[in-house]
Coordinates of C-alpha atoms and ligand atoms in Angstrom, one line a residue:
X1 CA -17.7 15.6 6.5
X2 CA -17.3 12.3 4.6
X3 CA -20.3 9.9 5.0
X4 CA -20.6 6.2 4.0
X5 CA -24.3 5.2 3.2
X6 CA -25.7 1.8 4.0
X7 CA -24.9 0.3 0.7
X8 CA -21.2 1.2 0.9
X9 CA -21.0 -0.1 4.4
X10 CA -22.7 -3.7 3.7
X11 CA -19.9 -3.8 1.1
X12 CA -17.2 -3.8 2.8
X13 CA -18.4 -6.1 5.7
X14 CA -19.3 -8.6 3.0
X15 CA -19.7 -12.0 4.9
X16 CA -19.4 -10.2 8.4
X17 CA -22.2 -12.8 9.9
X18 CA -21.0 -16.0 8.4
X19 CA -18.5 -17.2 11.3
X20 CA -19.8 -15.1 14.3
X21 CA -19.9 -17.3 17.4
X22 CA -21.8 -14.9 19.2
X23 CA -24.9 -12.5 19.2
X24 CA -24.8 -10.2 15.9
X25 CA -24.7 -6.8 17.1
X26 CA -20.9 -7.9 18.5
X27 CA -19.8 -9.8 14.9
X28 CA -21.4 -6.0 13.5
X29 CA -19.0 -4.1 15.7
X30 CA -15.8 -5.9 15.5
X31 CA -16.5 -5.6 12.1
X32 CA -16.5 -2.2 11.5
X33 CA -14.2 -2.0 14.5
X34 CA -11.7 -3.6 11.6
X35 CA -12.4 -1.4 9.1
X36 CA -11.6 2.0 11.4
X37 CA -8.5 0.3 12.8
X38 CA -7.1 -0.2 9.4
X39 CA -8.2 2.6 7.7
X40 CA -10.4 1.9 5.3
X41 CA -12.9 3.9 7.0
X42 CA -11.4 7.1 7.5
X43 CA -11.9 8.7 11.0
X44 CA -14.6 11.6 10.9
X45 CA -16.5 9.7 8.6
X46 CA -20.4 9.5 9.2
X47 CA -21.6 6.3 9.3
X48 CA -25.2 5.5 8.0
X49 CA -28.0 6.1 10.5
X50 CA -28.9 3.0 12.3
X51 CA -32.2 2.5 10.8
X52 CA -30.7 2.9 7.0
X53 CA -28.2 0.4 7.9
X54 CA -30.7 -2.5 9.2
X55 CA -32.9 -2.2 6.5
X56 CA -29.8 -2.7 3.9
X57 CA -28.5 -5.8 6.4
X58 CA -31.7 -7.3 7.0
X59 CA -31.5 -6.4 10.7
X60 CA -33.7 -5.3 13.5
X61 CA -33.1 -2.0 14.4
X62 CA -32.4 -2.9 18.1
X63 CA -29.7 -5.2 16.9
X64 CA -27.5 -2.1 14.6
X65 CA -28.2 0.2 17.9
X66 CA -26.6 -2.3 20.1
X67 CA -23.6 -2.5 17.3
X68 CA -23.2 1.4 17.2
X69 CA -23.4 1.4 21.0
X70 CA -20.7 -0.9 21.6
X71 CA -18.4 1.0 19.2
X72 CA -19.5 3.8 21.2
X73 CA -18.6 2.4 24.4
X74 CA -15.2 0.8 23.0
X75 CA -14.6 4.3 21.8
X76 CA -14.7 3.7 17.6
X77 CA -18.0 6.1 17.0
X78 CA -18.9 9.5 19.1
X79 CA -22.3 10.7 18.3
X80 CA -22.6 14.0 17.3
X81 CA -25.8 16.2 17.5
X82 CA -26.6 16.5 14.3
X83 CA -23.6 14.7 12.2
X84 CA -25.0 11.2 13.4
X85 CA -22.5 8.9 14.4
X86 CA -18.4 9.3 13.6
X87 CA -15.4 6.8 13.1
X88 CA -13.0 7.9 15.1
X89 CA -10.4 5.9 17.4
X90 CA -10.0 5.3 21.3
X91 CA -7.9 7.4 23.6
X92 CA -5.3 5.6 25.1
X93 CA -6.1 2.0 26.6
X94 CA -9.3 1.6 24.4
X95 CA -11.2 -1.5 24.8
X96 CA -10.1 -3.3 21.6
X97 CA -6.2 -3.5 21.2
X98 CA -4.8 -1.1 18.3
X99 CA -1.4 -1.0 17.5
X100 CA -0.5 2.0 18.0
X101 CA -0.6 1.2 21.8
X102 CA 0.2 -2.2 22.4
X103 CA 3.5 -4.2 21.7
X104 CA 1.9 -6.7 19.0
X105 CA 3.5 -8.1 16.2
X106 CA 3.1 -6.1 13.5
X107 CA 2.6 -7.6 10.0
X108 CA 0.1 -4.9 8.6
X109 CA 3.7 -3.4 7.4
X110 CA 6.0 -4.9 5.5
X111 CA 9.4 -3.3 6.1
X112 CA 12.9 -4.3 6.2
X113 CA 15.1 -2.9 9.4
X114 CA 17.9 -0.6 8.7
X115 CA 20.6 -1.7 6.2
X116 CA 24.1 -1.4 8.2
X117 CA 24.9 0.9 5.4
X118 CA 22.6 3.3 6.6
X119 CA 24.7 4.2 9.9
X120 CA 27.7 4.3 8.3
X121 CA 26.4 6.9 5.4
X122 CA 25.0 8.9 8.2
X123 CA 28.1 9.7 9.6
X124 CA 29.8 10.2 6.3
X125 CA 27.1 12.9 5.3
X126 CA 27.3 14.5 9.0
X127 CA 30.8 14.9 7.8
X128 CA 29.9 16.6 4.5
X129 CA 26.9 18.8 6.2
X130 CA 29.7 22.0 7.4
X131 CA 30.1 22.7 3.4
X132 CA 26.6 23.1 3.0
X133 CA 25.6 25.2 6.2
X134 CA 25.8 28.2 4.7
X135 CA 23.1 27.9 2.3
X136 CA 18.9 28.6 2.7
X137 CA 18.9 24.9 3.6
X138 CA 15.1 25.2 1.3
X139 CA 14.8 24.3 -1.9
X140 CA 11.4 22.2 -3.4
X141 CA 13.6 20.3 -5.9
X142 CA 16.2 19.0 -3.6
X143 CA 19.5 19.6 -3.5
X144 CA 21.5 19.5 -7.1
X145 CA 23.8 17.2 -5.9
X146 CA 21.1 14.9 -5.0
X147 CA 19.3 15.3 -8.5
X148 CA 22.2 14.7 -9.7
X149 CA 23.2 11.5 -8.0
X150 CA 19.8 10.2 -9.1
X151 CA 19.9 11.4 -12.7
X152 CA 22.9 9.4 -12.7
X153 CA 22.0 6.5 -11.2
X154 CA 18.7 6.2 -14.3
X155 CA 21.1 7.2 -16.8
X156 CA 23.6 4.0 -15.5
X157 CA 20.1 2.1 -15.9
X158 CA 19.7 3.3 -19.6
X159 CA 17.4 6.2 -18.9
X160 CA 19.5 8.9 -20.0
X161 CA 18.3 12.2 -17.5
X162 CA 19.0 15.8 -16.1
X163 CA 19.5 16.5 -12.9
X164 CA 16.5 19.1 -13.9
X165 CA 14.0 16.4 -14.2
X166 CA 14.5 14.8 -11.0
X167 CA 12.7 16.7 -8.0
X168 CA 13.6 14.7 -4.4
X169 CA 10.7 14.0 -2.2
X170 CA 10.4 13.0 1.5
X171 CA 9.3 9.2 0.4
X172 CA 7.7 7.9 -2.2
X173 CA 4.0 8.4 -1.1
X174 CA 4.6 12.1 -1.0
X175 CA 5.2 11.6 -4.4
X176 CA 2.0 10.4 -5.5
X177 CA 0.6 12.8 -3.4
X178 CA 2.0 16.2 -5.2
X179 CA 1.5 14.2 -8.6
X180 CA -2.2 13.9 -7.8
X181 CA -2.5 17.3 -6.5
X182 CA -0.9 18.4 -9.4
X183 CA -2.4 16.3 -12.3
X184 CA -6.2 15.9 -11.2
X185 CA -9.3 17.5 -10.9
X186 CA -12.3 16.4 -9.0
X187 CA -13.8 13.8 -11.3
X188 CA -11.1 13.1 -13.2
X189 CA -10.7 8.9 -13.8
X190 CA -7.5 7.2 -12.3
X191 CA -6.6 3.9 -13.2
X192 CA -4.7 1.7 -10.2
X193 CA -4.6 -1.8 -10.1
X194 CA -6.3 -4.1 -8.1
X195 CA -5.3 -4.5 -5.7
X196 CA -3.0 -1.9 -5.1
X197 CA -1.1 -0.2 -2.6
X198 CA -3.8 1.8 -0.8
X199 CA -2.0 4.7 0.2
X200 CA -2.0 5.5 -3.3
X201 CA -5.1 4.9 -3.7
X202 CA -6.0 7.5 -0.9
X203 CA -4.1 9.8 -2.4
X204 CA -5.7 9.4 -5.7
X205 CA -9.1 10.0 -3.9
X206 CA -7.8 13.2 -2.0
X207 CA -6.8 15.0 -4.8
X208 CA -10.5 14.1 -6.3
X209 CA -9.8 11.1 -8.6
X210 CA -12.8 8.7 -9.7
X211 CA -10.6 5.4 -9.7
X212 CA -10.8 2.6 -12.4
X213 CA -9.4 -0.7 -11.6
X214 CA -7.5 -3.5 -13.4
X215 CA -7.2 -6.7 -12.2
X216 CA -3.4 -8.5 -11.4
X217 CA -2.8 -11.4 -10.0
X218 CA 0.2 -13.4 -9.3
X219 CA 0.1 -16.1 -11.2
X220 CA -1.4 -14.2 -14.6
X221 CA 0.0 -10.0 -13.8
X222 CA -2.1 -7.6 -15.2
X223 CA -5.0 -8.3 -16.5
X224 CA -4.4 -7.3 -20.3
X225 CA -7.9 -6.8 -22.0
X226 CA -9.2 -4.9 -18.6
X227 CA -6.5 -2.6 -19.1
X228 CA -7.1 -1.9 -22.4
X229 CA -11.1 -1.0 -21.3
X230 CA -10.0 1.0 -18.9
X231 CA -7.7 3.5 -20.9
X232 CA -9.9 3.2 -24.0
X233 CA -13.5 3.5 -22.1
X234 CA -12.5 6.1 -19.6
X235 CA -9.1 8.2 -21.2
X236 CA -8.2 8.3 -17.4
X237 CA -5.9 11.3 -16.7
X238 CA -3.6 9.2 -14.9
X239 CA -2.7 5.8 -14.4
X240 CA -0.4 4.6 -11.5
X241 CA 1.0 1.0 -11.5
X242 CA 3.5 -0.6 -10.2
X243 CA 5.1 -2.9 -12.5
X244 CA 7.9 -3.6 -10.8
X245 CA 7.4 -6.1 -8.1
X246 CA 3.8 -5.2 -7.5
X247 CA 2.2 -4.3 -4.1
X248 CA 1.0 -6.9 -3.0
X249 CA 1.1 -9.4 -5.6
X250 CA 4.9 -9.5 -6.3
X251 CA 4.0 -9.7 -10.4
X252 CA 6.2 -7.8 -12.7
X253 CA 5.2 -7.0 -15.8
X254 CA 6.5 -8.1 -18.9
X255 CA 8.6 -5.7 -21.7
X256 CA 5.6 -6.4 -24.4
X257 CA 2.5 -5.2 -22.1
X258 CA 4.8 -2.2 -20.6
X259 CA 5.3 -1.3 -24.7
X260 CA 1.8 -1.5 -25.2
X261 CA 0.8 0.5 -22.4
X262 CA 2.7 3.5 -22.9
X263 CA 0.9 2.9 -26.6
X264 CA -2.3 3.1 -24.7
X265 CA -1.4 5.8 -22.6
X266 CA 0.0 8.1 -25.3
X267 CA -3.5 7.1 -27.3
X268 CA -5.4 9.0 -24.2
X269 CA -3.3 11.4 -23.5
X270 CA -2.6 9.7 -19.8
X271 CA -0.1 10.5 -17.5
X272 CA 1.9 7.0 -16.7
X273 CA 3.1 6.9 -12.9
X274 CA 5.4 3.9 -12.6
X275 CA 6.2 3.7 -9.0
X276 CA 9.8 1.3 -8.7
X277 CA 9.6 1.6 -4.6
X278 CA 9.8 -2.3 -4.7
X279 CA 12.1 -2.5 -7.3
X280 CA 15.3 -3.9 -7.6
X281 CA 14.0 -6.6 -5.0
X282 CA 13.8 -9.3 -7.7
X283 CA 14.4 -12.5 -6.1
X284 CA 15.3 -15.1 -8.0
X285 CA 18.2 -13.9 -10.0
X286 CA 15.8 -12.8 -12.9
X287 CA 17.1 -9.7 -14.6
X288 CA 16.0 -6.1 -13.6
X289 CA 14.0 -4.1 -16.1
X290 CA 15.1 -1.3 -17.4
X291 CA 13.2 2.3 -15.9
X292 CA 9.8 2.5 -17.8
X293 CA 10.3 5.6 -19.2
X294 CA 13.3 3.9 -21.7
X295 CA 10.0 2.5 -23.4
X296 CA 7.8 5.7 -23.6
X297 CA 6.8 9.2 -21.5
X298 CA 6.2 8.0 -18.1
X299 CA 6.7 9.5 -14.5
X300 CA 9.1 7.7 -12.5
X301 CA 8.8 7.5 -8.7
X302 CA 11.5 6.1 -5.9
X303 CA 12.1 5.7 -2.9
X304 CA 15.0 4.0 0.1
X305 CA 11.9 3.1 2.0
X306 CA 11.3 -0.8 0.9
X307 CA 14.5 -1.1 0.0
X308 CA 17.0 0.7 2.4
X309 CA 14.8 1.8 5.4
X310 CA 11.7 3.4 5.6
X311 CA 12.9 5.5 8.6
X312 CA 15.1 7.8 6.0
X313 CA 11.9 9.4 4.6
X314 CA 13.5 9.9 1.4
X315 CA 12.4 9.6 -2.3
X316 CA 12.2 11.1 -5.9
X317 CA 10.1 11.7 -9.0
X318 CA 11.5 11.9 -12.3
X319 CA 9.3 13.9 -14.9
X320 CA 9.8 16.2 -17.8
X321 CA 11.1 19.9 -16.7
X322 CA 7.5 21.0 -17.3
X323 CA 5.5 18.8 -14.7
X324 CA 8.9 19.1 -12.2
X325 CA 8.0 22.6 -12.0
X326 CA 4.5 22.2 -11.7
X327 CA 5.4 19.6 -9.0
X328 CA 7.5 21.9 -7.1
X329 CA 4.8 25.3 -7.1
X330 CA 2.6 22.7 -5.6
X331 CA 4.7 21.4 -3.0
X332 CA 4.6 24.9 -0.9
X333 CA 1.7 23.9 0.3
X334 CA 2.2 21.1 2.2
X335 CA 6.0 21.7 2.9
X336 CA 9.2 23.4 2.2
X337 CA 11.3 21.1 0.8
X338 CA 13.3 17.5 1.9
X339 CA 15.7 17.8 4.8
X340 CA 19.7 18.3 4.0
X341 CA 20.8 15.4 6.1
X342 CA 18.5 13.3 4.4
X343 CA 19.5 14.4 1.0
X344 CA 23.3 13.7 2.0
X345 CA 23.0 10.3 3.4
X346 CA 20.7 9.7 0.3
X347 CA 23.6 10.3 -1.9
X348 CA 26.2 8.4 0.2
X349 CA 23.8 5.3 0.1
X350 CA 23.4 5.8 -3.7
X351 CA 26.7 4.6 -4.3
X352 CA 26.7 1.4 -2.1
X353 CA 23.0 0.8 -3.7
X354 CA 23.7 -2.0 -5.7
X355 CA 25.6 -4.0 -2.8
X356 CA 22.9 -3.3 -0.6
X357 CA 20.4 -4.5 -2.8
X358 CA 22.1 -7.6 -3.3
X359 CA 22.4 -8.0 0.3
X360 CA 18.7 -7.3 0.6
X361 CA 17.4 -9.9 -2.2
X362 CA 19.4 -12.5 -0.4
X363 CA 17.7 -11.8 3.0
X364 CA 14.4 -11.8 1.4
X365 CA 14.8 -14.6 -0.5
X366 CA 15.6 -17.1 2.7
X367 CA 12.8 -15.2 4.6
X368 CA 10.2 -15.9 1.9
X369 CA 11.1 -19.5 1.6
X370 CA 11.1 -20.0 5.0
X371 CA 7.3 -18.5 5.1
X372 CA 6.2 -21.0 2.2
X373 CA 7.7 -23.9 4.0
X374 CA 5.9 -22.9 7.3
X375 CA 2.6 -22.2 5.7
X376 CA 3.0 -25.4 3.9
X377 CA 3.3 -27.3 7.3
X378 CA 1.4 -25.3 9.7
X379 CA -1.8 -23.8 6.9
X380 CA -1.7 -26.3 4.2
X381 CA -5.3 -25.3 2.8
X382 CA -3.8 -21.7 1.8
X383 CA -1.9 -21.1 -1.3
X384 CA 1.4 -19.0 -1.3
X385 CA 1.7 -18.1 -5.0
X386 CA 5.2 -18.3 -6.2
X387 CA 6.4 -14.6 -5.7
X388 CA 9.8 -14.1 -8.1
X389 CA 9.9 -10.2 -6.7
X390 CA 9.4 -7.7 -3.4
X391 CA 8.7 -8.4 -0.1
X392 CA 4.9 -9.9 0.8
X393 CA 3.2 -13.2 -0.5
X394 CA -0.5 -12.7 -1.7
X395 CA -1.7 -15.5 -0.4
X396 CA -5.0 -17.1 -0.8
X397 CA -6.7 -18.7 2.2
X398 CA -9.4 -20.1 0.3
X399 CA -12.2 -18.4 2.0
X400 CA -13.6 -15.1 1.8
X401 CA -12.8 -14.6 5.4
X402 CA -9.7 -12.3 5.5
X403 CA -11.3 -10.0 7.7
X404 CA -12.3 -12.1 10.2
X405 CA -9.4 -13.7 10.7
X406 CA -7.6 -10.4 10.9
X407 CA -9.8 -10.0 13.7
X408 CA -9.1 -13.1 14.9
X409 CA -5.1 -12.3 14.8
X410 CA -5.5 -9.6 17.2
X411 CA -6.8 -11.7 20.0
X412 CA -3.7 -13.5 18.7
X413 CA -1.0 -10.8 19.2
X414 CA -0.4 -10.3 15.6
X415 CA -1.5 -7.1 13.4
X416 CA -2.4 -7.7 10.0
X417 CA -3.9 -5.9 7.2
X418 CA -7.1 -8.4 5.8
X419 CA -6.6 -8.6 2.1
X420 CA -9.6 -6.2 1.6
X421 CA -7.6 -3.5 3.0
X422 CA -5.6 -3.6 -1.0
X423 CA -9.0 -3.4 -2.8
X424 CA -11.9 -1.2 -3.1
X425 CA -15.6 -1.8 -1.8
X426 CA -14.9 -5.3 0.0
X427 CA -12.9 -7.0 -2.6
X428 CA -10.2 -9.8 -1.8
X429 CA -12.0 -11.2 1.2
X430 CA -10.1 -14.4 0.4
X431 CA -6.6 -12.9 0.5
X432 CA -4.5 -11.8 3.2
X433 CA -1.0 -10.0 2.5
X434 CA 2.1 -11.7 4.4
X435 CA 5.3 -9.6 4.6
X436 CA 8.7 -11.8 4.2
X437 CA 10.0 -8.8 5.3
X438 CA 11.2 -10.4 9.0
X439 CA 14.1 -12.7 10.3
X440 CA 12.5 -16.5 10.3
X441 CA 11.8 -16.1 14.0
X442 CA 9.4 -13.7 13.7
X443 CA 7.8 -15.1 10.9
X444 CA 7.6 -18.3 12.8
X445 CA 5.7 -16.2 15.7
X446 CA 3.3 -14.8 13.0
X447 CA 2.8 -18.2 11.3
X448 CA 1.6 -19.5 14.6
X449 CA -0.8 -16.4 15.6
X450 CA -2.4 -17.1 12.1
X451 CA -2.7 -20.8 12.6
X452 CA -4.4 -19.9 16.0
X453 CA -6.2 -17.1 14.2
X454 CA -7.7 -19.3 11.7
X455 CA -8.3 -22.4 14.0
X456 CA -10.4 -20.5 15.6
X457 CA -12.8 -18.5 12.6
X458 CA -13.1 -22.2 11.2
X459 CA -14.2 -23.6 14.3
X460 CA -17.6 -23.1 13.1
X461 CA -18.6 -24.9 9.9
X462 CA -18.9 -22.3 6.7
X463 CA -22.2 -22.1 5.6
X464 CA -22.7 -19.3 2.5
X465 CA -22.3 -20.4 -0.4
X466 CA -20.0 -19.2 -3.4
X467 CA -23.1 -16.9 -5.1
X468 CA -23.2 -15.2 -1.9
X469 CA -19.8 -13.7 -2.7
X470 CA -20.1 -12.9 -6.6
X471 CA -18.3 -9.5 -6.3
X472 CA -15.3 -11.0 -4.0
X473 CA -12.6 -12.3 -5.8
Ligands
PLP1 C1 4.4 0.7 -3.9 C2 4.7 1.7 -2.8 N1 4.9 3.0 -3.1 C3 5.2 3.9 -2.2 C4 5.4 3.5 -0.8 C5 5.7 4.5 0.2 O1 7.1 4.7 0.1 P1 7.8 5.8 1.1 O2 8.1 5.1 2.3 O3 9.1 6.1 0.3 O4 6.9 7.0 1.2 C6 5.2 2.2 -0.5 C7 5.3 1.8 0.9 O5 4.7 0.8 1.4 C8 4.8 1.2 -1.5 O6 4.6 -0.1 -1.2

């Protein structure tokens, strides 16, 4: 069982007393109530024994006991003989809202509905499904017309590949998972970028992965010294970035850093995963990049699920014939291959892809200028960085108070991720990730649950000072 020790759990509740209306023990639990709700304490995990925990917090005793026993109550810890006391969720009607049971607006996701395309090539591939009913229907590459429809699509983009090195997965995130199954060993370094998407960072950690971070922001993109460190200091194994329209920053990175990174890379020996999931979504009529393998050897991942719909569950990897085979050995564990259907409506939206993407940039784009000119009116403190690419606005709210007002936005009717949730150990407390991803209504009804959200965790005068937050950037 997983256990987080005292010092690990103060980090991540940096701040956690500085706006707390009422007694502590309640700031304590919604606190931690946060970070089981969004994930970044994993359920089963053993949480520091009470008296552990006050002496790292400064705390009576009595006051962490009331805390675990109002996550207790609420149903967030059970108590184990033994194991101590375990994150886990609620049945059903739990004290504390979650999403997964209420009808709140949901901005802890940022996803697009359903192109119209994606009906339409549904019916065209339940159409072409009779020719292939006669085969095993399992195969851990995919299906060669698939592979082939993708091979095509990166040679059209400059990347010249076989339908051999192209093995279809069900989304991108399974992906990263078999390429971290298959690539690390427990210990091995990782280099993601911070912050990062954090599935990928779980899946990192899964497969055993001791992650090293480089900083990107929007304004400046990746941090180009850090990076340099972290392949020279640690010769990671892997490193997975998104250069493409970054998650959540929006950065892309420039031709001359991704030429000096597959330098780096090929220095180390490190695997390069460039995950394109939010590529093609540049917004502002800048010009695409070409795949980042033209520059150098790099793993490719994609995926319909930012782009298209997330509800198709499709994606792709494209590696050298070696690793695709390694890939696919390692995939029979966790399942058998991608569904037919899937693989069929895959290939029928291949060929509209580049209408729909245009469609897609042009929804985005009005979406995310409407968000700047309402948080411009309505939050004029926060800064909405100028995003050029994807589909969420790192924005800064000037304090390190993300997590409380994600809090906050609960009471409000609106779920969102705190910024911390896209860093490790309790970074980006003064971020908070909005998806453009929604028609201007709904962003107007998420605008006003954070204006109501953060009227009410100012209410109360700040009173830390900037020192007390030297590891939150
Ligand atoms: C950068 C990135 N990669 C991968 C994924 C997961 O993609 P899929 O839905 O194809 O599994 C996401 C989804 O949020 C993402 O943002």
């Amino acid at each position: 069982m997983a256990s987080l020790s005292a010092r690990a759990l103060a980090a991540l509740i940096v701040g956690w007393r500085d706006l707390a209306n009422g007694p502590a023990y309640a700031a304590l639990a919604d606190r931690v109530r946060l970070l089981i709700l969004d994930g970044r304490v994993a359920l089963g995990t053993r949480l520091p024994a009470e008296r552990e925990l006050a002496a790292q917090l400064g705390l009576s005793r009595t006051t962490v006991s009331a805390a675990y026993a109002d996550l207790r109550d609420s149903g967030y810890l059970d108590s184990v003989r033994g194991s101590g006391s375990v994150a886990r969720l609620p049945a059903r009607g739990g004290v504390v809202p979650d999403v997964l049971v209420t009808d709140q607006l949901d901005f802890s996701k940022a996803v697009l509905p359903a192109h119209p395309a994606v009906a339409e090539a549904a019916q065209r591939a339940v159409a072409a499904l009779p020719s292939f009913l006669d085969e095993s229907g399992f195969d851990p590459y995919g299906m060669r017309l698939a592979r082939q429809a993708i091979a095509d699509r990166y040679a059209a983009r400059g990347l010249p590949t076989d339908a051999d090195e192209v093995l279809i997965t069900v989304g991108a995130q399974h992906g990263i998972v078999l390429l971290a199954h298959t690539l690390l060993s427990r210990g091995d370094r990782a280099i993601i970028e911070s912050p990062s998407y954090p599935h990928a960072v779980e899946a990192l950690r899964s497969a055993g992965a001791r992650v090293v971070t480089v900083p990107v922001t929007p304004a400046e993109g990746w941090d180009e010294s850090a990076l340099e460190q972290a392949f020279q200091r640690t010769s990671p194994v892997l490193a997975y970035l998104m250069p493409d329209n970054h998650n959540p920053t929006g950065a892309t990175m420039p031709k001359a850093q991704r030429e000096r990174i597959v330098a780096l890379a090929a220095e180390q020996g490190t695997t390069l995963i460039a995950d394109e999931t939010i590529g093609g979504l540049e917004l502002d009529g800048q010009a695409v990049q070409p795949p980042f393998a033209t520059l150098g050897r790099a793993v490719m991942l994609g995926s319909l699920g930012k782009s298209v719909w997330g509800g198709l569950r499709i994606g792709w990897m494209r590696a050298d014939r070696e690793l695709i085979q390694r890939v696919a050995r390692n995939r029979f564990m966790t399942d058998l291959g991608t569904p037919i259907l899937e693989q069929l409506i895959l290939v029928e939206l291949l060929a509209d892809l580049d209408r729909i993407l245009d469609d897609r940039r042009a929804y985005l784009r009005a979406s995310r200028d409407h968000l700047a000119r309402r948080l411009a009116a309505d939050l004029p403190t926060w800064q909405m960085p100028s995003v050029a690419g994807g589909i969420a606005a790192w924005v800064n709210i000037g304090l390190p108070i993300s997590s409380q007002l994600a809090l906050a936005a609960r009471n409000e009717g609106l779920v969102i991720a705190a910024g911390a949730r896209f860093g490790v150990e309790g970074l980006f407390e003064r971020f908070i990730r909005i998806p453009f991803t929604y028609p201007p209504e709904v962003i107007d009804r998420g605008v006003d649950a954070l204006a109501a959200a953060w009227r009410s965790v100012t209410r109360t005068p700040l009173s830390v000072t900037d020192g007390d937050y030297a590891q939150v950037v």
